[in-house]
Amino acid sequence: MSPTLVRDTVTVFSREFAPVPREPVGLLFTMVQPLIFLFLFGPTLSGTGVLGDGGSPWQWFVPGILIMMCLYGPMAAGYSLLIELLGGSLERMLVTPLSRTAMLVGRTAKEFVILLAQAVLIIGLAIPLGFRPSPQGVLAGLALLTVLGVGLGGFSFVLAIASRPGGTMFYVVTQLVMFPLMLLSGLLLPLDTGPSWLRTAAALNPVFYVVEAERALFAGRFAEPPVLYGVLCACAVAAAGLALGIRAMRRGV
């Protein structure tokens, strides 16, 4: 990465991140649904045998909540870009010497910094409830979460650019994609006992493998096959999201 691209990326990141500390309500709003599931749905898993070995359901449930937060946050990241596109403010940036690649990378960096902060908060709130993650697993799980979030953010920016001039397509596609990804990933309930067609559909969902990897990592089981599959899927999503996002930013704006 050239020094100019690094400088431009830092510039864009600083511009995007500056309003965040002044608007903490916006950060909390994106966490409302994950928090509701954490405190109201999570306790109902006790005694359901969601873990075959009889372990705490929080070990199974909290990693899924983190992925849910990843879906709700980075997947909506393109909203701010869409607002700038529709309002014309982005055009003023495009006439500057800033790299268009940096415009995307800087925005993506801002999203995963926010995602990490929210994930740490969720983990902190879950520990008093009985969540006991592996310290090394937390670091590895957060890294994997960041990789997935970067990819989803890139796809969100692509969708925002493609949604011009009305922007309606952004909201429609986001909702149509988000819920199947969430429900077919086993975030809230295990899919092992579901019908065969449901398990087949889940096997085609890359988020399913990332969820399984997160659960293994937070439990400290680093050498299990789900970790490898999850890492490969998260890296593939990140690579595709960034590549398509940079291409759309260069050609489509």
Short mmCIF file of N, CA and C in Angstrom, two decimals, residues 49-136:
data_model
loop_
_atom_site.label_atom_id
_atom_site.label_comp_id
_atom_site.label_asym_id
_atom_site.label_seq_id
_atom_site.Cartn_x
_atom_site.Cartn_y
_atom_site.Cartn_z
N GLY A 49 -31.16 -28.02 26.31
CA GLY A 49 -30.25 -29.00 25.70
C GLY A 49 -29.70 -28.53 24.38
N VAL A 50 -29.58 -27.19 24.20
CA VAL A 50 -29.05 -26.66 22.95
C VAL A 50 -27.61 -27.11 22.74
N LEU A 51 -26.92 -27.41 23.85
CA LEU A 51 -25.57 -27.97 23.76
C LEU A 51 -25.64 -29.45 24.15
N GLY A 52 -25.17 -30.28 23.27
CA GLY A 52 -25.27 -31.71 23.54
C GLY A 52 -24.47 -32.15 24.75
N ASP A 53 -23.38 -31.41 25.08
CA ASP A 53 -22.55 -31.82 26.20
C ASP A 53 -23.02 -31.25 27.53
N GLY A 54 -24.16 -30.56 27.51
CA GLY A 54 -24.70 -30.02 28.74
C GLY A 54 -24.04 -28.74 29.21
N GLY A 55 -23.22 -28.10 28.36
CA GLY A 55 -22.56 -26.86 28.73
C GLY A 55 -23.52 -25.69 28.79
N SER A 56 -22.97 -24.54 29.18
CA SER A 56 -23.78 -23.35 29.28
C SER A 56 -24.27 -22.91 27.90
N PRO A 57 -25.57 -22.61 27.77
CA PRO A 57 -26.09 -22.15 26.47
C PRO A 57 -25.48 -20.83 26.03
N TRP A 58 -24.94 -20.06 26.98
CA TRP A 58 -24.33 -18.78 26.61
C TRP A 58 -23.10 -18.99 25.74
N GLN A 59 -22.38 -20.10 25.94
CA GLN A 59 -21.22 -20.40 25.12
C GLN A 59 -21.63 -20.60 23.66
N TRP A 60 -22.84 -21.06 23.47
CA TRP A 60 -23.36 -21.30 22.12
C TRP A 60 -24.04 -20.05 21.56
N PHE A 61 -24.72 -19.31 22.43
CA PHE A 61 -25.60 -18.24 21.97
C PHE A 61 -24.87 -16.92 21.69
N VAL A 62 -23.92 -16.54 22.54
CA VAL A 62 -23.28 -15.23 22.41
C VAL A 62 -22.52 -15.08 21.10
N PRO A 63 -21.74 -16.06 20.63
CA PRO A 63 -21.10 -15.89 19.33
C PRO A 63 -22.09 -15.63 18.21
N GLY A 64 -23.26 -16.26 18.28
CA GLY A 64 -24.29 -16.00 17.28
C GLY A 64 -24.80 -14.58 17.34
N ILE A 65 -24.93 -14.04 18.55
CA ILE A 65 -25.37 -12.65 18.70
C ILE A 65 -24.35 -11.69 18.09
N LEU A 66 -23.07 -12.01 18.24
CA LEU A 66 -22.04 -11.16 17.65
C LEU A 66 -22.15 -11.14 16.12
N ILE A 67 -22.43 -12.29 15.53
CA ILE A 67 -22.61 -12.34 14.08
C ILE A 67 -23.87 -11.58 13.68
N MET A 68 -24.92 -11.68 14.49
CA MET A 68 -26.13 -10.91 14.21
C MET A 68 -25.83 -9.42 14.17
N MET A 69 -25.03 -8.96 15.12
CA MET A 69 -24.66 -7.55 15.16
C MET A 69 -23.83 -7.17 13.93
N CYS A 70 -23.01 -8.11 13.48
CA CYS A 70 -22.22 -7.89 12.29
C CYS A 70 -23.12 -7.73 11.06
N LEU A 71 -24.19 -8.51 11.01
CA LEU A 71 -25.12 -8.40 9.88
C LEU A 71 -25.88 -7.08 9.92
N TYR A 72 -26.30 -6.65 11.10
CA TYR A 72 -27.09 -5.43 11.19
C TYR A 72 -26.25 -4.17 11.01
N GLY A 73 -24.96 -4.21 11.42
CA GLY A 73 -24.12 -3.02 11.32
C GLY A 73 -23.51 -2.82 9.95
N PRO A 74 -22.47 -3.60 9.60
CA PRO A 74 -21.81 -3.42 8.30
C PRO A 74 -22.73 -3.55 7.09
N MET A 75 -23.76 -4.39 7.17
CA MET A 75 -24.65 -4.51 6.01
C MET A 75 -25.43 -3.24 5.76
N ALA A 76 -25.59 -2.41 6.78
CA ALA A 76 -26.27 -1.13 6.62
C ALA A 76 -25.27 0.02 6.45
N ALA A 77 -23.98 -0.32 6.33
CA ALA A 77 -22.95 0.72 6.27
C ALA A 77 -23.09 1.61 5.05
N GLY A 78 -23.64 1.06 3.97
CA GLY A 78 -23.79 1.84 2.75
C GLY A 78 -24.82 2.95 2.86
N TYR A 79 -25.59 2.96 3.95
CA TYR A 79 -26.63 3.99 4.08
C TYR A 79 -26.02 5.40 4.07
N SER A 80 -24.91 5.58 4.81
CA SER A 80 -24.30 6.91 4.85
C SER A 80 -23.77 7.31 3.48
N LEU A 81 -23.21 6.35 2.74
CA LEU A 81 -22.75 6.65 1.38
C LEU A 81 -23.91 6.99 0.47
N LEU A 82 -25.02 6.27 0.64
CA LEU A 82 -26.21 6.54 -0.17
C LEU A 82 -26.73 7.95 0.09
N ILE A 83 -26.75 8.37 1.35
CA ILE A 83 -27.21 9.72 1.68
C ILE A 83 -26.32 10.76 1.02
N GLU A 84 -25.02 10.54 1.03
CA GLU A 84 -24.11 11.49 0.39
C GLU A 84 -24.28 11.49 -1.12
N LEU A 85 -24.54 10.33 -1.68
CA LEU A 85 -24.77 10.25 -3.12
C LEU A 85 -26.04 11.00 -3.52
N LEU A 86 -27.10 10.77 -2.76
CA LEU A 86 -28.37 11.42 -3.08
C LEU A 86 -28.34 12.91 -2.81
N GLY A 87 -27.59 13.32 -1.77
CA GLY A 87 -27.52 14.74 -1.42
C GLY A 87 -26.49 15.53 -2.21
N GLY A 88 -25.59 14.84 -2.90
CA GLY A 88 -24.60 15.52 -3.71
C GLY A 88 -23.32 15.89 -2.98
N SER A 89 -23.24 15.59 -1.67
CA SER A 89 -22.04 15.97 -0.93
C SER A 89 -20.83 15.15 -1.34
N LEU A 90 -21.06 13.91 -1.82
CA LEU A 90 -19.93 13.09 -2.23
C LEU A 90 -19.25 13.66 -3.46
N GLU A 91 -20.00 14.37 -4.29
CA GLU A 91 -19.42 14.95 -5.50
C GLU A 91 -18.30 15.93 -5.16
N ARG A 92 -18.42 16.61 -4.03
CA ARG A 92 -17.37 17.56 -3.65
C ARG A 92 -16.09 16.84 -3.26
N MET A 93 -16.22 15.62 -2.73
CA MET A 93 -15.03 14.84 -2.41
C MET A 93 -14.38 14.29 -3.67
N LEU A 94 -15.19 13.98 -4.68
CA LEU A 94 -14.67 13.36 -5.88
C LEU A 94 -13.79 14.31 -6.70
N VAL A 95 -13.94 15.60 -6.51
CA VAL A 95 -13.11 16.55 -7.25
C VAL A 95 -11.79 16.82 -6.53
N THR A 96 -11.60 16.24 -5.35
CA THR A 96 -10.35 16.38 -4.62
C THR A 96 -9.37 15.31 -5.08
N PRO A 97 -8.09 15.43 -4.72
CA PRO A 97 -7.11 14.41 -5.13
C PRO A 97 -7.22 13.10 -4.36
N LEU A 98 -8.18 12.98 -3.45
CA LEU A 98 -8.31 11.75 -2.67
C LEU A 98 -8.51 10.53 -3.56
N SER A 99 -7.83 9.44 -3.21
CA SER A 99 -7.98 8.19 -3.94
C SER A 99 -9.38 7.62 -3.69
N ARG A 100 -10.02 7.16 -4.75
CA ARG A 100 -11.34 6.55 -4.59
C ARG A 100 -11.26 5.23 -3.83
N THR A 101 -10.14 4.54 -3.99
CA THR A 101 -9.94 3.34 -3.19
C THR A 101 -9.91 3.68 -1.71
N ALA A 102 -9.22 4.77 -1.37
CA ALA A 102 -9.14 5.21 0.02
C ALA A 102 -10.51 5.61 0.55
N MET A 103 -11.38 6.14 -0.33
CA MET A 103 -12.72 6.53 0.09
C MET A 103 -13.50 5.32 0.58
N LEU A 104 -13.27 4.17 -0.06
CA LEU A 104 -13.96 2.96 0.38
C LEU A 104 -13.26 2.33 1.58
N VAL A 105 -11.94 2.21 1.53
CA VAL A 105 -11.20 1.56 2.60
C VAL A 105 -11.34 2.34 3.91
N GLY A 106 -11.30 3.67 3.83
CA GLY A 106 -11.46 4.49 5.03
C GLY A 106 -12.83 4.32 5.66
N ARG A 107 -13.86 4.26 4.82
CA ARG A 107 -15.21 4.03 5.35
C ARG A 107 -15.34 2.64 5.96
N THR A 108 -14.74 1.66 5.30
CA THR A 108 -14.80 0.29 5.82
C THR A 108 -14.07 0.18 7.15
N ALA A 109 -12.92 0.86 7.27
CA ALA A 109 -12.18 0.84 8.53
C ALA A 109 -13.00 1.44 9.67
N LYS A 110 -13.73 2.49 9.37
CA LYS A 110 -14.59 3.10 10.40
C LYS A 110 -15.65 2.11 10.87
N GLU A 111 -16.21 1.33 9.94
CA GLU A 111 -17.26 0.38 10.30
C GLU A 111 -16.72 -0.74 11.18
N PHE A 112 -15.51 -1.24 10.88
CA PHE A 112 -15.07 -2.35 11.71
C PHE A 112 -14.53 -1.90 13.06
N VAL A 113 -14.12 -0.62 13.18
CA VAL A 113 -13.77 -0.10 14.51
C VAL A 113 -15.02 -0.04 15.39
N ILE A 114 -16.12 0.42 14.80
CA ILE A 114 -17.39 0.48 15.54
C ILE A 114 -17.85 -0.94 15.90
N LEU A 115 -17.72 -1.86 14.95
CA LEU A 115 -18.14 -3.24 15.19
C LEU A 115 -17.35 -3.86 16.33
N LEU A 116 -16.05 -3.63 16.38
CA LEU A 116 -15.23 -4.18 17.44
C LEU A 116 -15.65 -3.62 18.80
N ALA A 117 -15.90 -2.31 18.85
CA ALA A 117 -16.30 -1.69 20.11
C ALA A 117 -17.63 -2.28 20.60
N GLN A 118 -18.58 -2.47 19.69
CA GLN A 118 -19.86 -3.03 20.07
C GLN A 118 -19.73 -4.49 20.50
N ALA A 119 -18.86 -5.25 19.81
CA ALA A 119 -18.67 -6.65 20.17
C ALA A 119 -18.06 -6.78 21.56
N VAL A 120 -17.11 -5.93 21.88
CA VAL A 120 -16.50 -5.96 23.21
C VAL A 120 -17.56 -5.66 24.27
N LEU A 121 -18.45 -4.72 23.99
CA LEU A 121 -19.52 -4.39 24.92
C LEU A 121 -20.46 -5.58 25.13
N ILE A 122 -20.83 -6.26 24.04
CA ILE A 122 -21.71 -7.43 24.15
C ILE A 122 -21.06 -8.52 25.00
N ILE A 123 -19.78 -8.77 24.76
CA ILE A 123 -19.07 -9.79 25.53
C ILE A 123 -19.03 -9.41 27.01
N GLY A 124 -18.76 -8.13 27.29
CA GLY A 124 -18.73 -7.68 28.67
C GLY A 124 -20.06 -7.83 29.37
N LEU A 125 -21.16 -7.59 28.65
CA LEU A 125 -22.49 -7.74 29.23
C LEU A 125 -22.87 -9.21 29.42
N ALA A 126 -22.31 -10.09 28.57
CA ALA A 126 -22.69 -11.50 28.64
C ALA A 126 -21.93 -12.25 29.72
N ILE A 127 -20.76 -11.78 30.12
CA ILE A 127 -19.97 -12.49 31.13
C ILE A 127 -20.73 -12.64 32.45
N PRO A 128 -21.39 -11.58 32.98
CA PRO A 128 -22.16 -11.78 34.22
C PRO A 128 -23.32 -12.77 34.06
N LEU A 129 -23.76 -13.00 32.83
CA LEU A 129 -24.86 -13.94 32.60
C LEU A 129 -24.40 -15.39 32.59
N GLY A 130 -23.08 -15.60 32.52
CA GLY A 130 -22.57 -16.96 32.51
C GLY A 130 -21.68 -17.29 31.33
N PHE A 131 -21.41 -16.32 30.47
CA PHE A 131 -20.54 -16.55 29.32
C PHE A 131 -19.09 -16.61 29.79
N ARG A 132 -18.39 -17.68 29.44
CA ARG A 132 -17.02 -17.88 29.86
C ARG A 132 -16.14 -18.20 28.64
N PRO A 133 -15.77 -17.18 27.88
CA PRO A 133 -14.98 -17.43 26.67
C PRO A 133 -13.50 -17.65 26.97
N SER A 134 -12.83 -18.29 26.05
CA SER A 134 -11.38 -18.41 26.12
C SER A 134 -10.76 -17.05 25.78
N PRO A 135 -9.82 -16.53 26.58
CA PRO A 135 -9.20 -15.23 26.26
C PRO A 135 -8.58 -15.20 24.87
N GLN A 136 -7.85 -16.25 24.50
CA GLN A 136 -7.27 -16.30 23.16
C GLN A 136 -8.38 -16.44 22.11
#
